Amino acid sequence: MSNVDIADVSNYVYSLRYMSNPANGKKLYASNCVSCHETPATIKLKGNAATKRTLADLDDRLLDLRIRHGRHVRKAGNHITKLSADDIQDVIAYMRKAIH
């Protein structure tokens, strides 16, 4: 298996661990993220994450940190910080599904 294949499998298994719900993530993405990021595929990485090539290269922990504490809080508003850990996992699961 290639490194990309291994990452895909590990991301899939990780999403099962949290029983994430990509359908709920899609709704949350639409209400919280779409004003700045039309689709997950259009997300441009900036800052420290820019050393990675694509969104798929970022692990869930880093995505979670960027969503909760990054520029998103200023741009999207403080309601982003009120999303639960499960909500964030749902959004990440949707994003991963949408880019593959």
Coordinates of C-alpha atoms in Angstrom, one line a residue:
M1 CA 0.0 0.0 0.0
S2 CA 1.2 3.5 -0.7
N3 CA 1.4 6.1 2.0
V4 CA -1.7 7.8 0.6
D5 CA -3.6 4.5 0.8
I6 CA -2.5 4.0 4.3
A7 CA -3.6 7.5 5.3
D8 CA -7.0 6.9 3.7
V9 CA -7.5 3.7 5.6
S10 CA -6.3 5.2 8.9
N11 CA -8.6 8.2 8.4
Y12 CA -11.5 5.9 7.7
V13 CA -10.8 3.8 10.8
Y14 CA -10.4 6.9 12.9
S15 CA -13.7 8.3 11.8
L16 CA -15.4 5.0 12.8
R17 CA -13.9 5.3 16.3
Y18 CA -15.9 8.4 16.9
M19 CA -18.9 7.2 14.9
S20 CA -18.8 10.4 13.0
N21 CA -21.8 11.4 10.9
P22 CA -20.8 12.9 7.6
A23 CA -24.4 13.8 6.8
N24 CA -24.6 15.9 10.0
G25 CA -21.1 17.3 9.1
K26 CA -22.4 18.4 5.8
K27 CA -25.2 20.4 7.5
L28 CA -22.8 21.9 10.0
Y29 CA -20.4 22.8 7.2
A30 CA -23.2 24.5 5.3
S31 CA -24.2 26.6 8.3
N32 CA -20.7 27.4 9.6
C33 CA -18.1 27.1 6.8
V34 CA -19.6 27.6 3.4
S35 CA -19.5 31.4 3.6
C36 CA -15.7 31.2 3.4
H37 CA -15.1 27.8 1.9
E38 CA -17.5 26.9 -0.8
T39 CA -16.5 23.3 -0.7
P40 CA -13.8 21.3 1.2
A41 CA -11.9 21.0 -2.0
T42 CA -11.6 24.7 -2.3
I43 CA -9.9 25.2 1.1
K44 CA -6.5 26.8 0.7
L45 CA -4.1 26.0 3.4
K46 CA -2.3 29.0 5.1
G47 CA 0.1 29.4 8.0
N48 CA 1.8 26.4 9.5
A49 CA -0.5 24.0 7.7
A50 CA 0.7 25.4 4.3
T51 CA 3.7 23.2 4.5
K52 CA 1.3 20.3 3.8
R53 CA 0.1 20.0 0.2
T54 CA -3.6 19.3 0.6
L55 CA -6.4 19.1 3.2
A56 CA -6.0 15.3 3.0
D57 CA -2.5 15.7 4.3
L58 CA -3.6 17.1 7.6
D59 CA -4.6 14.8 10.4
D60 CA -7.9 15.2 12.3
R61 CA -6.2 16.6 15.4
L62 CA -4.7 19.5 13.4
L63 CA -8.0 20.1 11.6
D64 CA -9.8 20.2 14.9
L65 CA -7.3 22.7 16.3
R66 CA -7.5 24.9 13.2
I67 CA -11.3 24.9 13.2
R68 CA -11.7 25.6 16.9
H69 CA -8.8 28.0 17.5
G70 CA -7.6 29.3 14.1
R71 CA -8.7 32.2 12.0
H72 CA -12.1 30.6 11.8
V73 CA -13.0 32.0 15.2
R74 CA -12.5 35.5 13.9
K75 CA -14.0 35.0 10.5
A76 CA -16.9 32.7 11.3
G77 CA -17.7 34.0 14.7
N78 CA -17.5 32.6 18.2
H79 CA -20.3 30.2 17.5
I80 CA -17.6 27.9 16.0
T81 CA -16.1 27.5 19.5
K82 CA -19.5 26.2 20.7
L83 CA -19.5 23.2 18.4
S84 CA -19.0 20.0 20.3
A85 CA -16.1 17.6 19.7
D86 CA -18.6 15.3 18.0
D87 CA -19.8 18.1 15.8
I88 CA -16.2 18.9 14.8
Q89 CA -15.6 15.2 14.0
D90 CA -18.7 15.2 11.9
V91 CA -17.5 18.2 9.9
I92 CA -14.1 16.6 9.4
A93 CA -15.7 13.3 8.3
Y94 CA -17.8 15.3 5.8
M95 CA -14.7 17.2 4.6
R96 CA -12.7 14.0 4.1
K97 CA -15.6 12.3 2.3
A98 CA -16.1 15.3 0.0
I99 CA -12.4 15.5 -1.1
H100 CA -12.2 11.8 -2.0

